[in-house]
């Protein structure tokens, strides 16, 4: 029977509807203006959503376990997650469906299985012999609370301690309860530790001496089974002899002060855990956590290592959750020979080398330090240049601190996954490695006292937190926007430099508007073609922040939130500061946070915007090219009919400062002095005539000139105006802050085509920026450099760029910028913009290939000139002049494809009506392009380009917090990621081809390893009974002798592990062949063993036959004699 595919039916329906709309559009346009059709190759069967791997430190860890033979580490969390670690690159994430906290983990050593005990009194048996572990069995206790589990090495009987003090026995093979129970019925309270005697399997120890001593927290055996050690709540250790249990052999207080006159030491904090490990060549190791004296207030958590007469106290950065000692042998009745200690901290994993002096730590190869500084934003780049990763790794390797252990990382179990060939490219999707770290706070002064703290009234979080990242992988230019309204531009260099003065610019950006009236239509009329552009003069960078000015009432003015260092800065190889840009306070109002950022290495420009306006900076000449309010980008044809709340009575065609800058500066004083300042600054009022901007004085600089005098019409009106702007400015700032809070918490917005409230339209922020080479106006015959600007009201505007020639002229001549008006409007805030050529291929922004900027002085002049070679890689140069382009624009509500240069809407798609899009990206997949969106209602959607035909709509996860909204991002090749917890990154794929091959990419957790040889008992130990005493647990705990347990005591739940194992084994040809080969090898090995046994049996049979024949002959001979 043929398989019915519903997705193909849906594709046919959507294709039919899109073709019908295309026919309508063709009827509307004449034959000469029809858009060329692009053959689309992506279909719905190319998409499938699934998680790939999780990176980072396990959030809220609660349990730890280690398999000493397989060399696999397991970590459980309070959210029910399970993380497994092998050799670097071998990681696995699992999740318990109940979400209950993991209280304990227990490996079936060298068996490829793991038992997890949860806080909901459930035991789970995990199968680790498949790439995606799954639960084989579950056991739910109904009457008692599970508190502790213990599984002896090479035993199939699991001891389960309960809250009532009882010990139940579980058969791990069938995961059923035995009828054998050690019953105490609350006589000794709850059990928190169970261990068996290493030399006598018939003796089981648990918390027994509660009535004699202080509360016991943990127990550890000596390998000979004659002694054990206990840790207590008063900070003492007691060593006991099993033959004299009346009192302890020895009492130790590791951190207690020894008092005179034989008095007992002062009590200390509880010792939460102790381990007792022996060595052949010396004294045993006693390792413990806690036990510090009470007078050590504020001291960090410590791990104490006692070896012989030496005691080492190792301080940790976070609280200790658990620790385990790694030993050479898994047998408890042999010398342990410890070589390392794994310490699970609240936010870190530390491995201590016990074999070297000073106990250094191992360098952690896992990407567990993602949360070292709280993550605020993420960007995902795929298909980077081949020389980029080696370059980052080489400079990042120099950042590694010294003092690590020289030995290799001891947790090295499992095998790497196979690289999979997908679309002629090899991907390893399941690994993550930290290449390089950059601290952006190094360029700022650190506050030493309360008076010197940064002016960060606009935020409650870290003033250095990064909000936006803009990176050009080809040129390696990096630009970040911080929460304190600052932008830092970095350039990559392999040479170490010392910067005497950090280049810096300060920008004044604060605007207000009058009440507005929203238009009904979506298409806004374009501005007339501008007559000319602005030609600003380069502004030298400031060597230090400008002196803060304040009015008589204490208003801050011209003050940045952070203070840039004015001392020489040594910059190591890697990313080095090129320019620091800061928005300053204006008239007592703090700068608003930056909402969008873009950098272009070919143009040498960086642009950023916020809810007040937009600023463009030439980082090569260190000059501000553009500094406008958002409404001023519209010019005289603002569809909302807004007007600045600043006097614009007398305007001049050119020169001077912009109106709001002068008004905000005038707010610093309300007396005659303020009027005088205002009059002098008002002379710089200028009109934005036909999109022309003259902003050279908008950035405060030591070389900026003063404005010419200007006579006001009415001094009294000016004073009244100052008071009015001052009041409304503060009110506006509060309204913006409250609006941002509402967006962050509620995640619900409603947009209307007719909005008259100032609470909406007055806060039009810059939400998207995109540099490109395309058609700026309808009459253009060839593409040219420009900047596309998207706002939160759904408006898209274009700013034309006139770049000087390359080389030295680029550093001398200014860049001319001129706004060219509105292209179109969409519903919702603009999120992403991109461009396609006539073949449907993505047109990336122009870029300049990376070259070493810090050329040594001994190089000749030709080499120096090459460092700014005017070569920009742009796909538009390969196109014919007559060829058109498509602009793809995605907003919170809909997406549009605009044909250029005609600016006609070729395709349109309403993405969501009841929710809004959080992230939208134009990505490459299977040699084609598509639009990927993540909505606030948890849906992930993809659309074909340019027709915007729906291809995928899957409910993935609900938006539960701002962390997901701020970090979710798509990239090429069907990949995406987001911050699933404060310490973990979740990667996923929406590619069908990747999902099908994912099984081959995952690493193997279990590898067949022979168990180490058991310790030799020795002749005398076996003769005099000094060796280990074995116990037939099957006879004691089996059903034949102990019967069956009550069904009401625990419920057995079969797991899906078997089915998952079959799916995993059948998912890939390579995996199937590998398993078949492994099975064949095992079968051959078994046949070889059988052959050897058969030969041995034949030999013994021949020997027996000969002996029997000799006995028979001897009997005959004796009979004859008799």
JSON list of C-alpha atoms in Angstrom, two decimals, residues 658-771:
[
{"chain": "A", "resi": 658, "resn": "UNK", "atom": "CA", "xyz": [20.62, 70.14, 15.60]},
{"chain": "A", "resi": 659, "resn": "UNK", "atom": "CA", "xyz": [17.63, 71.52, 17.48]},
{"chain": "A", "resi": 660, "resn": "UNK", "atom": "CA", "xyz": [17.28, 68.93, 20.25]},
{"chain": "A", "resi": 661, "resn": "UNK", "atom": "CA", "xyz": [20.94, 69.05, 21.16]},
{"chain": "A", "resi": 662, "resn": "UNK", "atom": "CA", "xyz": [20.71, 72.79, 21.76]},
{"chain": "A", "resi": 663, "resn": "UNK", "atom": "CA", "xyz": [17.48, 72.48, 23.71]},
{"chain": "A", "resi": 664, "resn": "UNK", "atom": "CA", "xyz": [18.77, 69.73, 25.95]},
{"chain": "A", "resi": 665, "resn": "UNK", "atom": "CA", "xyz": [21.92, 71.69, 26.53]},
{"chain": "A", "resi": 666, "resn": "UNK", "atom": "CA", "xyz": [19.75, 74.68, 27.50]},
{"chain": "A", "resi": 667, "resn": "UNK", "atom": "CA", "xyz": [18.04, 72.63, 30.20]},
{"chain": "A", "resi": 668, "resn": "UNK", "atom": "CA", "xyz": [21.18, 72.78, 32.30]},
{"chain": "A", "resi": 669, "resn": "UNK", "atom": "CA", "xyz": [20.18, 76.19, 33.62]},
{"chain": "A", "resi": 670, "resn": "UNK", "atom": "CA", "xyz": [16.91, 78.10, 34.03]},
{"chain": "A", "resi": 671, "resn": "UNK", "atom": "CA", "xyz": [18.22, 81.60, 34.69]},
{"chain": "A", "resi": 672, "resn": "UNK", "atom": "CA", "xyz": [19.69, 84.30, 32.51]},
{"chain": "A", "resi": 673, "resn": "UNK", "atom": "CA", "xyz": [22.82, 82.26, 31.98]},
{"chain": "A", "resi": 674, "resn": "UNK", "atom": "CA", "xyz": [20.76, 79.41, 30.55]},
{"chain": "A", "resi": 675, "resn": "UNK", "atom": "CA", "xyz": [18.94, 81.78, 28.20]},
{"chain": "A", "resi": 676, "resn": "UNK", "atom": "CA", "xyz": [22.24, 83.10, 26.99]},
{"chain": "A", "resi": 677, "resn": "UNK", "atom": "CA", "xyz": [23.55, 79.59, 26.33]},
{"chain": "A", "resi": 678, "resn": "UNK", "atom": "CA", "xyz": [20.34, 78.65, 24.59]},
{"chain": "A", "resi": 679, "resn": "UNK", "atom": "CA", "xyz": [20.45, 81.70, 22.36]},
{"chain": "A", "resi": 680, "resn": "UNK", "atom": "CA", "xyz": [23.99, 80.95, 21.32]},
{"chain": "A", "resi": 681, "resn": "UNK", "atom": "CA", "xyz": [23.21, 77.33, 20.59]},
{"chain": "A", "resi": 682, "resn": "UNK", "atom": "CA", "xyz": [19.97, 78.00, 18.74]},
{"chain": "A", "resi": 683, "resn": "UNK", "atom": "CA", "xyz": [21.95, 79.57, 15.94]},
{"chain": "A", "resi": 684, "resn": "UNK", "atom": "CA", "xyz": [22.76, 76.09, 14.80]},
{"chain": "A", "resi": 685, "resn": "UNK", "atom": "CA", "xyz": [19.18, 75.09, 14.05]},
{"chain": "A", "resi": 686, "resn": "UNK", "atom": "CA", "xyz": [18.97, 73.56, 10.63]},
{"chain": "A", "resi": 687, "resn": "UNK", "atom": "CA", "xyz": [16.28, 71.96, 8.56]},
{"chain": "A", "resi": 688, "resn": "UNK", "atom": "CA", "xyz": [16.51, 68.52, 7.03]},
{"chain": "A", "resi": 689, "resn": "UNK", "atom": "CA", "xyz": [15.91, 69.79, 3.57]},
{"chain": "A", "resi": 690, "resn": "UNK", "atom": "CA", "xyz": [15.09, 67.04, 1.12]},
{"chain": "A", "resi": 691, "resn": "UNK", "atom": "CA", "xyz": [16.82, 64.41, 3.27]},
{"chain": "A", "resi": 692, "resn": "UNK", "atom": "CA", "xyz": [20.12, 66.25, 3.69]},
{"chain": "A", "resi": 693, "resn": "UNK", "atom": "CA", "xyz": [21.90, 66.02, 7.06]},
{"chain": "A", "resi": 694, "resn": "UNK", "atom": "CA", "xyz": [24.68, 68.14, 8.47]},
{"chain": "A", "resi": 695, "resn": "UNK", "atom": "CA", "xyz": [25.61, 66.56, 11.82]},
{"chain": "A", "resi": 696, "resn": "UNK", "atom": "CA", "xyz": [29.24, 67.45, 12.36]},
{"chain": "A", "resi": 697, "resn": "UNK", "atom": "CA", "xyz": [28.62, 69.25, 15.67]},
{"chain": "A", "resi": 698, "resn": "UNK", "atom": "CA", "xyz": [26.43, 66.56, 17.17]},
{"chain": "A", "resi": 699, "resn": "UNK", "atom": "CA", "xyz": [29.37, 64.76, 18.69]},
{"chain": "A", "resi": 700, "resn": "UNK", "atom": "CA", "xyz": [31.19, 66.56, 21.47]},
{"chain": "A", "resi": 701, "resn": "UNK", "atom": "CA", "xyz": [34.82, 66.98, 20.54]},
{"chain": "A", "resi": 702, "resn": "UNK", "atom": "CA", "xyz": [37.67, 69.24, 21.64]},
{"chain": "A", "resi": 703, "resn": "UNK", "atom": "CA", "xyz": [37.78, 70.67, 18.12]},
{"chain": "A", "resi": 704, "resn": "UNK", "atom": "CA", "xyz": [34.08, 71.30, 17.69]},
{"chain": "A", "resi": 705, "resn": "UNK", "atom": "CA", "xyz": [33.38, 74.99, 17.10]},
{"chain": "A", "resi": 706, "resn": "UNK", "atom": "CA", "xyz": [30.84, 77.18, 18.85]},
{"chain": "A", "resi": 707, "resn": "UNK", "atom": "CA", "xyz": [27.63, 78.28, 17.20]},
{"chain": "A", "resi": 708, "resn": "UNK", "atom": "CA", "xyz": [27.08, 81.78, 15.88]},
{"chain": "A", "resi": 709, "resn": "UNK", "atom": "CA", "xyz": [24.73, 84.09, 17.76]},
{"chain": "A", "resi": 710, "resn": "UNK", "atom": "CA", "xyz": [21.05, 84.00, 17.04]},
{"chain": "A", "resi": 711, "resn": "UNK", "atom": "CA", "xyz": [18.38, 86.45, 18.19]},
{"chain": "A", "resi": 712, "resn": "UNK", "atom": "CA", "xyz": [15.23, 84.87, 19.65]},
{"chain": "A", "resi": 713, "resn": "UNK", "atom": "CA", "xyz": [11.80, 86.33, 18.90]},
{"chain": "A", "resi": 714, "resn": "UNK", "atom": "CA", "xyz": [10.61, 86.21, 22.49]},
{"chain": "A", "resi": 715, "resn": "UNK", "atom": "CA", "xyz": [12.75, 85.55, 25.56]},
{"chain": "A", "resi": 716, "resn": "UNK", "atom": "CA", "xyz": [9.72, 84.82, 27.73]},
{"chain": "A", "resi": 717, "resn": "UNK", "atom": "CA", "xyz": [8.50, 82.17, 25.30]},
{"chain": "A", "resi": 718, "resn": "UNK", "atom": "CA", "xyz": [11.92, 80.59, 25.40]},
{"chain": "A", "resi": 719, "resn": "UNK", "atom": "CA", "xyz": [11.86, 80.29, 29.19]},
{"chain": "A", "resi": 720, "resn": "UNK", "atom": "CA", "xyz": [8.40, 78.75, 29.07]},
{"chain": "A", "resi": 721, "resn": "UNK", "atom": "CA", "xyz": [9.59, 76.36, 26.39]},
{"chain": "A", "resi": 722, "resn": "UNK", "atom": "CA", "xyz": [12.51, 75.24, 28.55]},
{"chain": "A", "resi": 723, "resn": "UNK", "atom": "CA", "xyz": [10.23, 74.38, 31.44]},
{"chain": "A", "resi": 724, "resn": "UNK", "atom": "CA", "xyz": [7.86, 72.51, 29.14]},
{"chain": "A", "resi": 725, "resn": "UNK", "atom": "CA", "xyz": [10.56, 70.41, 27.46]},
{"chain": "A", "resi": 726, "resn": "UNK", "atom": "CA", "xyz": [12.17, 69.64, 30.80]},
{"chain": "A", "resi": 727, "resn": "UNK", "atom": "CA", "xyz": [8.92, 68.29, 32.25]},
{"chain": "A", "resi": 728, "resn": "UNK", "atom": "CA", "xyz": [7.93, 66.33, 29.15]},
{"chain": "A", "resi": 729, "resn": "UNK", "atom": "CA", "xyz": [11.45, 64.93, 28.73]},
{"chain": "A", "resi": 730, "resn": "UNK", "atom": "CA", "xyz": [11.38, 63.28, 32.13]},
{"chain": "A", "resi": 731, "resn": "UNK", "atom": "CA", "xyz": [7.88, 61.99, 31.55]},
{"chain": "A", "resi": 732, "resn": "UNK", "atom": "CA", "xyz": [8.88, 60.54, 28.20]},
{"chain": "A", "resi": 733, "resn": "UNK", "atom": "CA", "xyz": [11.87, 58.72, 29.67]},
{"chain": "A", "resi": 734, "resn": "UNK", "atom": "CA", "xyz": [9.71, 57.12, 32.34]},
{"chain": "A", "resi": 735, "resn": "UNK", "atom": "CA", "xyz": [7.14, 56.09, 29.74]},
{"chain": "A", "resi": 736, "resn": "UNK", "atom": "CA", "xyz": [9.80, 54.41, 27.62]},
{"chain": "A", "resi": 737, "resn": "UNK", "atom": "CA", "xyz": [11.18, 52.53, 30.61]},
{"chain": "A", "resi": 738, "resn": "UNK", "atom": "CA", "xyz": [7.74, 51.33, 31.66]},
{"chain": "A", "resi": 739, "resn": "UNK", "atom": "CA", "xyz": [6.94, 50.26, 28.12]},
{"chain": "A", "resi": 740, "resn": "UNK", "atom": "CA", "xyz": [10.11, 48.17, 27.94]},
{"chain": "A", "resi": 741, "resn": "UNK", "atom": "CA", "xyz": [9.25, 46.52, 31.25]},
{"chain": "A", "resi": 742, "resn": "UNK", "atom": "CA", "xyz": [5.78, 45.67, 30.00]},
{"chain": "A", "resi": 743, "resn": "UNK", "atom": "CA", "xyz": [7.21, 44.09, 26.86]},
{"chain": "A", "resi": 744, "resn": "UNK", "atom": "CA", "xyz": [9.69, 42.01, 28.84]},
{"chain": "A", "resi": 745, "resn": "UNK", "atom": "CA", "xyz": [7.12, 40.63, 31.26]},
{"chain": "A", "resi": 746, "resn": "UNK", "atom": "CA", "xyz": [3.89, 40.18, 29.38]},
{"chain": "A", "resi": 747, "resn": "UNK", "atom": "CA", "xyz": [5.06, 39.17, 25.89]},
{"chain": "A", "resi": 748, "resn": "UNK", "atom": "CA", "xyz": [1.77, 40.43, 24.49]},
{"chain": "A", "resi": 749, "resn": "UNK", "atom": "CA", "xyz": [1.45, 43.28, 22.03]},
{"chain": "A", "resi": 750, "resn": "UNK", "atom": "CA", "xyz": [-1.36, 44.50, 19.85]},
{"chain": "A", "resi": 751, "resn": "UNK", "atom": "CA", "xyz": [-0.80, 46.57, 16.75]},
{"chain": "A", "resi": 752, "resn": "UNK", "atom": "CA", "xyz": [-3.48, 48.61, 15.03]},
{"chain": "A", "resi": 753, "resn": "UNK", "atom": "CA", "xyz": [-3.54, 50.40, 11.70]},
{"chain": "A", "resi": 754, "resn": "UNK", "atom": "CA", "xyz": [-5.11, 53.42, 13.38]},
{"chain": "A", "resi": 755, "resn": "UNK", "atom": "CA", "xyz": [-3.35, 54.40, 16.58]},
{"chain": "A", "resi": 756, "resn": "UNK", "atom": "CA", "xyz": [-3.56, 57.92, 17.95]},
{"chain": "A", "resi": 757, "resn": "UNK", "atom": "CA", "xyz": [-1.95, 57.37, 21.34]},
{"chain": "A", "resi": 758, "resn": "UNK", "atom": "CA", "xyz": [1.41, 58.98, 21.95]},
{"chain": "A", "resi": 759, "resn": "UNK", "atom": "CA", "xyz": [2.34, 55.96, 24.08]},
{"chain": "A", "resi": 760, "resn": "UNK", "atom": "CA", "xyz": [2.72, 53.99, 20.84]},
{"chain": "A", "resi": 761, "resn": "UNK", "atom": "CA", "xyz": [3.96, 56.25, 18.09]},
{"chain": "A", "resi": 762, "resn": "UNK", "atom": "CA", "xyz": [6.20, 58.48, 20.21]},
{"chain": "A", "resi": 763, "resn": "UNK", "atom": "CA", "xyz": [8.50, 55.56, 20.93]},
{"chain": "A", "resi": 764, "resn": "UNK", "atom": "CA", "xyz": [9.47, 54.60, 17.42]},
{"chain": "A", "resi": 765, "resn": "UNK", "atom": "CA", "xyz": [12.83, 52.94, 17.94]},
{"chain": "A", "resi": 766, "resn": "UNK", "atom": "CA", "xyz": [15.36, 51.69, 15.44]},
{"chain": "A", "resi": 767, "resn": "UNK", "atom": "CA", "xyz": [14.90, 47.90, 15.43]},
{"chain": "A", "resi": 768, "resn": "UNK", "atom": "CA", "xyz": [16.88, 46.68, 12.39]},
{"chain": "A", "resi": 769, "resn": "UNK", "atom": "CA", "xyz": [19.88, 47.89, 10.36]},
{"chain": "A", "resi": 770, "resn": "UNK", "atom": "CA", "xyz": [21.35, 46.37, 7.21]},
{"chain": "A", "resi": 771, "resn": "UNK", "atom": "CA", "xyz": [24.21, 47.55, 4.97]}
]
